[in-house]
PDB file of C-alpha atoms in Angstrom:
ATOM      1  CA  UNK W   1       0.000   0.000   0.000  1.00  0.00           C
ATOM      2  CA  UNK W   2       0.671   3.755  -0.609  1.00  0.00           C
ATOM      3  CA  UNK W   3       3.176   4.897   1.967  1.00  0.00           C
ATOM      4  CA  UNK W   4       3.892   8.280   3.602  1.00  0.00           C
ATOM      5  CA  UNK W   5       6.691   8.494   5.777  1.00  0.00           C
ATOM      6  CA  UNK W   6       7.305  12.023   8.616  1.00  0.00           C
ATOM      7  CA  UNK W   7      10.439  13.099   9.974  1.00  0.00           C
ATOM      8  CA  UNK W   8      11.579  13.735  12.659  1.00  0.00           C
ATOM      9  CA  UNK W   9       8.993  12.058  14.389  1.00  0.00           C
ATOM     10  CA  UNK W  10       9.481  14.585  17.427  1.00  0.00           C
ATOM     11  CA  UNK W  11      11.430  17.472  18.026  1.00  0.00           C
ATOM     12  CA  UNK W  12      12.033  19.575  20.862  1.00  0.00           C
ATOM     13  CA  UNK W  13      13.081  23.029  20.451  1.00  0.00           C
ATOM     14  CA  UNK W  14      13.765  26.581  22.302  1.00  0.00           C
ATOM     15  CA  UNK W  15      11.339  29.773  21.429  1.00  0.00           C
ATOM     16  CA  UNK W  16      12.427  31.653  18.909  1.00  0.00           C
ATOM     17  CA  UNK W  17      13.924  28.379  16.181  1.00  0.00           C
ATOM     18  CA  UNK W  18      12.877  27.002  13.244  1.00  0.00           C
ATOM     19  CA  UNK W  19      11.977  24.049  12.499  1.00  0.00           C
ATOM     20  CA  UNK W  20      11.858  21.918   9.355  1.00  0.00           C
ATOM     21  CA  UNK W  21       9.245  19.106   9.148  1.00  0.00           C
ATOM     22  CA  UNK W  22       9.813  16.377   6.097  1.00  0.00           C
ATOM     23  CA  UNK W  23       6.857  14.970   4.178  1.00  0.00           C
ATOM     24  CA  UNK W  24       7.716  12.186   1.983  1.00  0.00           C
ATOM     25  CA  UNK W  25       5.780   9.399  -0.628  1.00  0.00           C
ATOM     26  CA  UNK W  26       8.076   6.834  -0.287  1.00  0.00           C
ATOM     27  CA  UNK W  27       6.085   4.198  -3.301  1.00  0.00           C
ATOM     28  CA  UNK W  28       4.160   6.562  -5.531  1.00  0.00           C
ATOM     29  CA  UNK W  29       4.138  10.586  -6.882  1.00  0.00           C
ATOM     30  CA  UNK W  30       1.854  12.438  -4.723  1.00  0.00           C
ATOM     31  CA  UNK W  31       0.461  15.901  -7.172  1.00  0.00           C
ATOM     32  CA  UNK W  32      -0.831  17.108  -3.861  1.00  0.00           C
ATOM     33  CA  UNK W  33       0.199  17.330  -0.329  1.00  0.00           C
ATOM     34  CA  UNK W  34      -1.791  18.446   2.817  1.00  0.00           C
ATOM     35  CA  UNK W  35      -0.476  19.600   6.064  1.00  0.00           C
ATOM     36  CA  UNK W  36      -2.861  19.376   9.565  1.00  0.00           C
ATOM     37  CA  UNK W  37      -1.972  20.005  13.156  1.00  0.00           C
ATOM     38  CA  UNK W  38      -4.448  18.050  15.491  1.00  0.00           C
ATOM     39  CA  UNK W  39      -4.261  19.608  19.265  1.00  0.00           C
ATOM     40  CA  UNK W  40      -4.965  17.220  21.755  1.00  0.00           C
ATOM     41  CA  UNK W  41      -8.468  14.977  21.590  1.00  0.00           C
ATOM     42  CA  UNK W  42      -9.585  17.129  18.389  1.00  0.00           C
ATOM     43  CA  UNK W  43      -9.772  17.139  15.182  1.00  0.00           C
ATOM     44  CA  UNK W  44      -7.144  17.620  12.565  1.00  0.00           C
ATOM     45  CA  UNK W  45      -7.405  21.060  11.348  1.00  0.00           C
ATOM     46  CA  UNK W  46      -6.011  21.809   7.397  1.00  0.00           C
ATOM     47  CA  UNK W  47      -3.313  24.515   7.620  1.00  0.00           C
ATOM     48  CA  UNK W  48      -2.402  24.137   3.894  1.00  0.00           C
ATOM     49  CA  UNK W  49      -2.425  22.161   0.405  1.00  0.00           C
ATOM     50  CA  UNK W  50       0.436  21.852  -2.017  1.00  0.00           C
ATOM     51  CA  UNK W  51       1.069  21.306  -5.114  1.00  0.00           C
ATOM     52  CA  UNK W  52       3.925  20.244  -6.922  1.00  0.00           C
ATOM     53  CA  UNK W  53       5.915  23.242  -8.195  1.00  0.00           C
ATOM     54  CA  UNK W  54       3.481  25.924  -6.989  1.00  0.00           C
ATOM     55  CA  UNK W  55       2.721  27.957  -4.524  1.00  0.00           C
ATOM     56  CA  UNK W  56       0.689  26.216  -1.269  1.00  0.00           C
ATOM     57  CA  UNK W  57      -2.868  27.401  -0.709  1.00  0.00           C
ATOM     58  CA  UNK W  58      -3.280  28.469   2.650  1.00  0.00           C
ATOM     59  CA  UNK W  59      -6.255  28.184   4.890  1.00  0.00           C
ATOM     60  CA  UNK W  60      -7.901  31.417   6.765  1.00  0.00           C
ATOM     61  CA  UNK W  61      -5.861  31.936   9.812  1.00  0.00           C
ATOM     62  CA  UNK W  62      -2.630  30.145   8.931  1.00  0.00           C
ATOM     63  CA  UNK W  63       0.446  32.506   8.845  1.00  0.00           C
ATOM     64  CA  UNK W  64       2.039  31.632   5.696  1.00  0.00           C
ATOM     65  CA  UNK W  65       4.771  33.622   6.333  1.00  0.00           C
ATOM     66  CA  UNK W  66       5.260  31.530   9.670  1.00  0.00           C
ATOM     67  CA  UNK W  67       4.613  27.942   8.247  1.00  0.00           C
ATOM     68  CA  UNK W  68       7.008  27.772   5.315  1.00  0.00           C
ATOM     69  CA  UNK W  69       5.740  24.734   2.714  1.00  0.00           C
ATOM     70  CA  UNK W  70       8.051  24.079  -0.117  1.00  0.00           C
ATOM     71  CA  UNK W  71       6.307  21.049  -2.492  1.00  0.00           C
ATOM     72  CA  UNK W  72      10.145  21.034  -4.304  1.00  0.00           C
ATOM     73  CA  UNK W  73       9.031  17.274  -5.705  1.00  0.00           C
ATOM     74  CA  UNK W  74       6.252  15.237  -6.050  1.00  0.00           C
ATOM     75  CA  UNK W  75       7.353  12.407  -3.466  1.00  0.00           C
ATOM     76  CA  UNK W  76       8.574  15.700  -0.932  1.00  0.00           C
ATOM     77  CA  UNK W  77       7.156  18.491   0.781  1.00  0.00           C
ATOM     78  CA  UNK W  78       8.221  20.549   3.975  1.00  0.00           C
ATOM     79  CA  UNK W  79       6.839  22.181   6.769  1.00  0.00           C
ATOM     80  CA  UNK W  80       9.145  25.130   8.492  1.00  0.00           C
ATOM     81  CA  UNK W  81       7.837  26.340  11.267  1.00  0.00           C
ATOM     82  CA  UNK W  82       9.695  29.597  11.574  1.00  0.00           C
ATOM     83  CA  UNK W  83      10.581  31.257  15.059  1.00  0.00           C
ATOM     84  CA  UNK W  84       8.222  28.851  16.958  1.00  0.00           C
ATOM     85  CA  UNK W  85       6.185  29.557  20.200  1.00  0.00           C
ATOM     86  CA  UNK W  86       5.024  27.306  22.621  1.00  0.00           C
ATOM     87  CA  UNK W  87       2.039  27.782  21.295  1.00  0.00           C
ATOM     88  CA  UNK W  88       2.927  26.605  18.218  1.00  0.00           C
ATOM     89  CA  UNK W  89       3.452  23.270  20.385  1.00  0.00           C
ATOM     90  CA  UNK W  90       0.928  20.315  18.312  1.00  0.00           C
ATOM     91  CA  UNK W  91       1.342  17.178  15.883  1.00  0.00           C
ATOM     92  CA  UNK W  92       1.781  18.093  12.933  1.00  0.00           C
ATOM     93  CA  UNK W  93       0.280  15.418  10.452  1.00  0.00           C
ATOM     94  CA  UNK W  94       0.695  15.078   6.620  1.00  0.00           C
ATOM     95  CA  UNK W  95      -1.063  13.320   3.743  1.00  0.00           C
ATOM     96  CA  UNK W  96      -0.468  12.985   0.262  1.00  0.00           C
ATOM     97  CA  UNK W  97      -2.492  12.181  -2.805  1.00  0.00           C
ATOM     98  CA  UNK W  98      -1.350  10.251  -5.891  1.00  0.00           C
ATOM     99  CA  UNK W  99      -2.175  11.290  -9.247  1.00  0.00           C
ATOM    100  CA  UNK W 100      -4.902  10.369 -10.865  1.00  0.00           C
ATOM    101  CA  UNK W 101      -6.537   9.655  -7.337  1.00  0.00           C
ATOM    102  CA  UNK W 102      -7.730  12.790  -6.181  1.00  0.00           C
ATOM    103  CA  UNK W 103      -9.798  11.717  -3.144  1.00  0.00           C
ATOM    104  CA  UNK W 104      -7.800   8.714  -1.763  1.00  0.00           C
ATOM    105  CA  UNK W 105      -5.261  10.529   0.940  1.00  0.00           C
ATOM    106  CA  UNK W 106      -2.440   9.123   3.081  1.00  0.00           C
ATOM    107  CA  UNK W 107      -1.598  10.105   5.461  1.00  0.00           C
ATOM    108  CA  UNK W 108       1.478  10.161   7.849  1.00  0.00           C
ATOM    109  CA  UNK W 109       2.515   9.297  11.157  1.00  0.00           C
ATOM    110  CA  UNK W 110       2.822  12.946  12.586  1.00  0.00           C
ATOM    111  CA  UNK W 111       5.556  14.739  14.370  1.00  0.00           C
ATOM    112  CA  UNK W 112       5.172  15.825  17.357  1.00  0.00           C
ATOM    113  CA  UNK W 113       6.540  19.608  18.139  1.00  0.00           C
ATOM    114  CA  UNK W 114       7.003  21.011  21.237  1.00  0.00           C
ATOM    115  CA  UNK W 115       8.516  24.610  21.661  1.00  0.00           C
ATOM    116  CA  UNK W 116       9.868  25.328  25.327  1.00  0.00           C
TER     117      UNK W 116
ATOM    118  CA  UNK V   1       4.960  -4.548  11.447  1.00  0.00           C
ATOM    119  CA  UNK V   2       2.495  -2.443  12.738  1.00  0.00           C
ATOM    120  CA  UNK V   3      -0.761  -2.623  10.409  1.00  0.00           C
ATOM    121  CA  UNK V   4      -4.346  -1.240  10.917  1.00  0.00           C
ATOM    122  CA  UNK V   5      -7.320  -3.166   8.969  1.00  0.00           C
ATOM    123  CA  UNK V   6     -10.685  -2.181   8.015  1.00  0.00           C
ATOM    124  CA  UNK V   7     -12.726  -2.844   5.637  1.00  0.00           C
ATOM    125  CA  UNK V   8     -12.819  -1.241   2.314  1.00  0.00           C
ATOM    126  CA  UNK V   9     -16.279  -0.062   1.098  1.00  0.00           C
ATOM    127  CA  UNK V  10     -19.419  -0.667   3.071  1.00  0.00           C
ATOM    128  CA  UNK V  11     -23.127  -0.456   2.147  1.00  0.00           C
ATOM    129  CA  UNK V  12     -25.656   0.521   4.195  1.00  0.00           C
ATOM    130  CA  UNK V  13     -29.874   1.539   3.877  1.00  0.00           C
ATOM    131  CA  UNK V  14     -30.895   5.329   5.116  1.00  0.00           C
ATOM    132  CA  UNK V  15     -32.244   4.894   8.683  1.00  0.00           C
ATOM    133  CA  UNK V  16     -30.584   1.496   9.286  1.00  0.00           C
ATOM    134  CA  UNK V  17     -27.579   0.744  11.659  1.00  0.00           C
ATOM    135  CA  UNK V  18     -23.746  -0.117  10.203  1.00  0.00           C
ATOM    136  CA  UNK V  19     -20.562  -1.195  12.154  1.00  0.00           C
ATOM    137  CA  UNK V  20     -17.703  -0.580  10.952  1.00  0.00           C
ATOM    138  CA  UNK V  21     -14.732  -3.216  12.091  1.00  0.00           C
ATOM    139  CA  UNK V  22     -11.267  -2.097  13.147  1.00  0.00           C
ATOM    140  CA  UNK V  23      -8.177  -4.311  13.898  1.00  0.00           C
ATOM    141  CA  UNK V  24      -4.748  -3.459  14.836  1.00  0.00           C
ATOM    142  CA  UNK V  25      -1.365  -4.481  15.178  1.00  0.00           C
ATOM    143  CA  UNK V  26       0.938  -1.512  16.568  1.00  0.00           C
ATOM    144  CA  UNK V  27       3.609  -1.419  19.256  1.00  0.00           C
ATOM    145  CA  UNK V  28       2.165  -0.069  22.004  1.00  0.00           C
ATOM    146  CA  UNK V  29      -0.323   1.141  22.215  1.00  0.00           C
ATOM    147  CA  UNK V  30      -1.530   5.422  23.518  1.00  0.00           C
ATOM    148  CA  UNK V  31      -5.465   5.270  21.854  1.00  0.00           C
ATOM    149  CA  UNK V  32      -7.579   4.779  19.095  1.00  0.00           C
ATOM    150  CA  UNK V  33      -9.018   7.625  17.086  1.00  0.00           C
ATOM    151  CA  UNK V  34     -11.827   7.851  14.406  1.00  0.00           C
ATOM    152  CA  UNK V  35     -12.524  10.626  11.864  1.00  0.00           C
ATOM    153  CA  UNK V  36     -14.786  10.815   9.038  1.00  0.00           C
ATOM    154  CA  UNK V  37     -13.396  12.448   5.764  1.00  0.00           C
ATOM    155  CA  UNK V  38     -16.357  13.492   3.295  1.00  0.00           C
ATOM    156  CA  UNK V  39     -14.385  13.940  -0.284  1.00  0.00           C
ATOM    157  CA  UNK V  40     -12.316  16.522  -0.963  1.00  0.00           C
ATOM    158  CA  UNK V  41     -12.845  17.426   2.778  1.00  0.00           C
ATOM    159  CA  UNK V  42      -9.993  17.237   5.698  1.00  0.00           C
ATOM    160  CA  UNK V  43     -11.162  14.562   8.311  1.00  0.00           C
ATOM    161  CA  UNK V  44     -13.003  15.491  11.017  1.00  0.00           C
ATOM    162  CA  UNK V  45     -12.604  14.075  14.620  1.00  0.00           C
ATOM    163  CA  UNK V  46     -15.227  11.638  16.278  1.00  0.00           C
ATOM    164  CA  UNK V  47     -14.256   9.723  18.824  1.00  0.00           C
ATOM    165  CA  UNK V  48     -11.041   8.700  21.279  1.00  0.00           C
ATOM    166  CA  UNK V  49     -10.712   5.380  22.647  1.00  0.00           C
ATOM    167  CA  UNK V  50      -7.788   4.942  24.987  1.00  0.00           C
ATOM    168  CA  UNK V  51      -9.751   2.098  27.963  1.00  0.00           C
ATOM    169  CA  UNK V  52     -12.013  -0.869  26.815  1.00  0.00           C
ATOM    170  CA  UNK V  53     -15.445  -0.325  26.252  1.00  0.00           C
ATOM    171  CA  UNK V  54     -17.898   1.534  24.547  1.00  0.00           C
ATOM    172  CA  UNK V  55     -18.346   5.658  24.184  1.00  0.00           C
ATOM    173  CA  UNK V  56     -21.448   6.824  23.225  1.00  0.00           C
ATOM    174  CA  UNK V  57     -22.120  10.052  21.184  1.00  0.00           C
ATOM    175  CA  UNK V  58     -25.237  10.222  20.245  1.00  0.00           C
ATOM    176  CA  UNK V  59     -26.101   8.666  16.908  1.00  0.00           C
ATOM    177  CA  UNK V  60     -22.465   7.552  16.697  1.00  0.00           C
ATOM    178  CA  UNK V  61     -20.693   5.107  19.032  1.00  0.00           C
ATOM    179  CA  UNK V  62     -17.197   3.779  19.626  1.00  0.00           C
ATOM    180  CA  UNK V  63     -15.917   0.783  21.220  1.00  0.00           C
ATOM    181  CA  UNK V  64     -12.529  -0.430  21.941  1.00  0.00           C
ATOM    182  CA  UNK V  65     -10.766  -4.216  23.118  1.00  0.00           C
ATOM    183  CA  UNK V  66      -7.597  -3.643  23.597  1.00  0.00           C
ATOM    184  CA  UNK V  67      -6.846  -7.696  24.853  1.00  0.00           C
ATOM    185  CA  UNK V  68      -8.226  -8.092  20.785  1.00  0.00           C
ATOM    186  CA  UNK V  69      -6.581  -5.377  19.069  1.00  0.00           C
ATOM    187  CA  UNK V  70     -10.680  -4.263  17.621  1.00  0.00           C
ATOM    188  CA  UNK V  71     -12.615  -1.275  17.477  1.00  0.00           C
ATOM    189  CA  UNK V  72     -15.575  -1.015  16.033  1.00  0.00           C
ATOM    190  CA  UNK V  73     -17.290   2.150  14.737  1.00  0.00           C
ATOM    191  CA  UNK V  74     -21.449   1.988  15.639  1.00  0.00           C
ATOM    192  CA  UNK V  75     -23.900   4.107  13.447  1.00  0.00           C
ATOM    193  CA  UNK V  76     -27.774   4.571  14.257  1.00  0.00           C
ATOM    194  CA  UNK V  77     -30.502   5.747  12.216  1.00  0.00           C
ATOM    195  CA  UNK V  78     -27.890   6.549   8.961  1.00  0.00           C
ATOM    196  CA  UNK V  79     -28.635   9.625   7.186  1.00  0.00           C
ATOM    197  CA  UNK V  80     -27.571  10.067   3.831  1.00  0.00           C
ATOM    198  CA  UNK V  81     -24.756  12.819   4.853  1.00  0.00           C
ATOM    199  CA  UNK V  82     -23.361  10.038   6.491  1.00  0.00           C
ATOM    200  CA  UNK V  83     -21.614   8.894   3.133  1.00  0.00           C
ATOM    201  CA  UNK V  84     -18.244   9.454   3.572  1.00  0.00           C
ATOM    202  CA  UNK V  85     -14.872   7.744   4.302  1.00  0.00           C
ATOM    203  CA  UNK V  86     -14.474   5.931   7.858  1.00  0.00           C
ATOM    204  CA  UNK V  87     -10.851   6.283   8.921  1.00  0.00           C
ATOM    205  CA  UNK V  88      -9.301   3.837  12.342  1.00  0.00           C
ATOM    206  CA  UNK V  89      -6.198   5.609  13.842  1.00  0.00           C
ATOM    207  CA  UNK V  90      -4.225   4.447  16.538  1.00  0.00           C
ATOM    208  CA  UNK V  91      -1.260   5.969  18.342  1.00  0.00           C
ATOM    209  CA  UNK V  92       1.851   3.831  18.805  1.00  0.00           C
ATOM    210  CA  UNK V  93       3.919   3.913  21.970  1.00  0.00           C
ATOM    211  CA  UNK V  94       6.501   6.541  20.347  1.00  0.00           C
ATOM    212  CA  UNK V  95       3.115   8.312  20.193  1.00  0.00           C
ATOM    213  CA  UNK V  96       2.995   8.673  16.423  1.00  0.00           C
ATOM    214  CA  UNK V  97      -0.832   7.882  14.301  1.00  0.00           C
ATOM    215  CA  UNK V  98      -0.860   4.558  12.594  1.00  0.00           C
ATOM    216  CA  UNK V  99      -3.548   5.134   9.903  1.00  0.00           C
ATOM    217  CA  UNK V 100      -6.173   2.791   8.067  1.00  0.00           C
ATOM    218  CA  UNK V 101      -6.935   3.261   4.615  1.00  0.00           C
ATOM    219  CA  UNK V 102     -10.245   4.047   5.369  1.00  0.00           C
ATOM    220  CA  UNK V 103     -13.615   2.731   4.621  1.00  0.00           C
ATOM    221  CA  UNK V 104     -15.760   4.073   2.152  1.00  0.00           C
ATOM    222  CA  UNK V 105     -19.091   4.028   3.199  1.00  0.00           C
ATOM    223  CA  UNK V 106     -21.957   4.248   0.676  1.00  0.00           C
ATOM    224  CA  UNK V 107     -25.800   5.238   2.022  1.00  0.00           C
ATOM    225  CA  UNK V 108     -28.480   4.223  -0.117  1.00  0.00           C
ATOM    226  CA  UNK V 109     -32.450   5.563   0.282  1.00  0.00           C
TER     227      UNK V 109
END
């Protein structure tokens, strides 16, 4: 089956870093790539969607100029969560859509950020 | 390997009842999660399992064996919004979602 692989799968960092989040399709070309943060006990809430080569279409209330996404490839996509709060402390989930398939998503395991 | 099943596609009659089956092989194991993902929509939470047994939420229940690795997903009196993808999640010991593929469930009138 269609795999989607995360990493790091946690990360710990101080106020004020960046961090980098990896998205990756590790057995087929994923056109489109979606990036959630689920707090605690709710639901996962869409920040973005990328696609390949363009720009990512952000959702109302998402900083894109705070949560970088590059979509540099079809089997990779980033997440840079630039000068981080504790706030910004969540799991951060993506899932990617093959071509040709546009309702069928996988997703990944998650990473779990926390910002001290 | 870790590995969560469930079943593919499911059909069910408006106003009827339909359970939908989850098993699961993970290491360790820090609860079970279901969403439901309408097309072309991002999931949207419904239930947390983490202790055996059986949470009710109104027309939608979820229950949980963890001795059996199951889960099942309960729905009452099915309304046709109800179409929509069933997906079983359940987080590992390193605390990280192990994800179904879903089930695709079809209401008819």
């Amino acid at each position: 089956g269609a795999v989607v692989s995360q990493h790091p799968s946690r990360v710990i960092c101080k106020s004020g870093t960046s961090v980098k989040i990896e998205c990756r399709s590790l057995d087929f070309q994923a056109t489109t790539m979606f990036w959630y943060r689920q707090f605690p006990k709710q639901s996962l809430m869409l920040m973005a969607t990328s696609n390949e080569g363009s720009k990512a279409t952000y959702e109302q209330g998402v900083e894109k100029d705070k949560f970088l996404i590059n979509h540099a490839s079809l089997t990779l996509s980033t997440l840079t969560v630039t000068s981080a709060h504790p706030e910004d402390s969540s799991f951060y989930i993506c899932s990617a859509t093959p071509g040709g398939a546009p309702d069928t998503q996988y997703f990944g395991p998650g990473t779990r950020l926390t910002v001290l | 390997g870790q590995n969560i099943d469930q079943p593919t596609e499911m059909t069910a009659t408006e106003g009827a009842i339909v359970q939908i089956n989850c098993t699961y092989q993970t290491s360790g194991f820090n609860g079970l999660f279901w969403y439901q993902q309408h097309a072309g929509e991002a999931p949207t939470f419904l239930s947390y399992n983490v202790l055996d047994g059986l949470e009710e939420k109104g027309r939608f229940s979820s229950f949980l064996s963890r001795s059996k690795g199951y889960s099942y997903l309960l729905l009452k009196e099915l309304q046709m919004k109800d179409s929509a993808s069933y997906l079983c999640a359940v987080m590992d010991s390193n605390y990280q979602l192990i994800w179904g593929a879903g089930t695709k469930l079809i209401i008819k009138p």
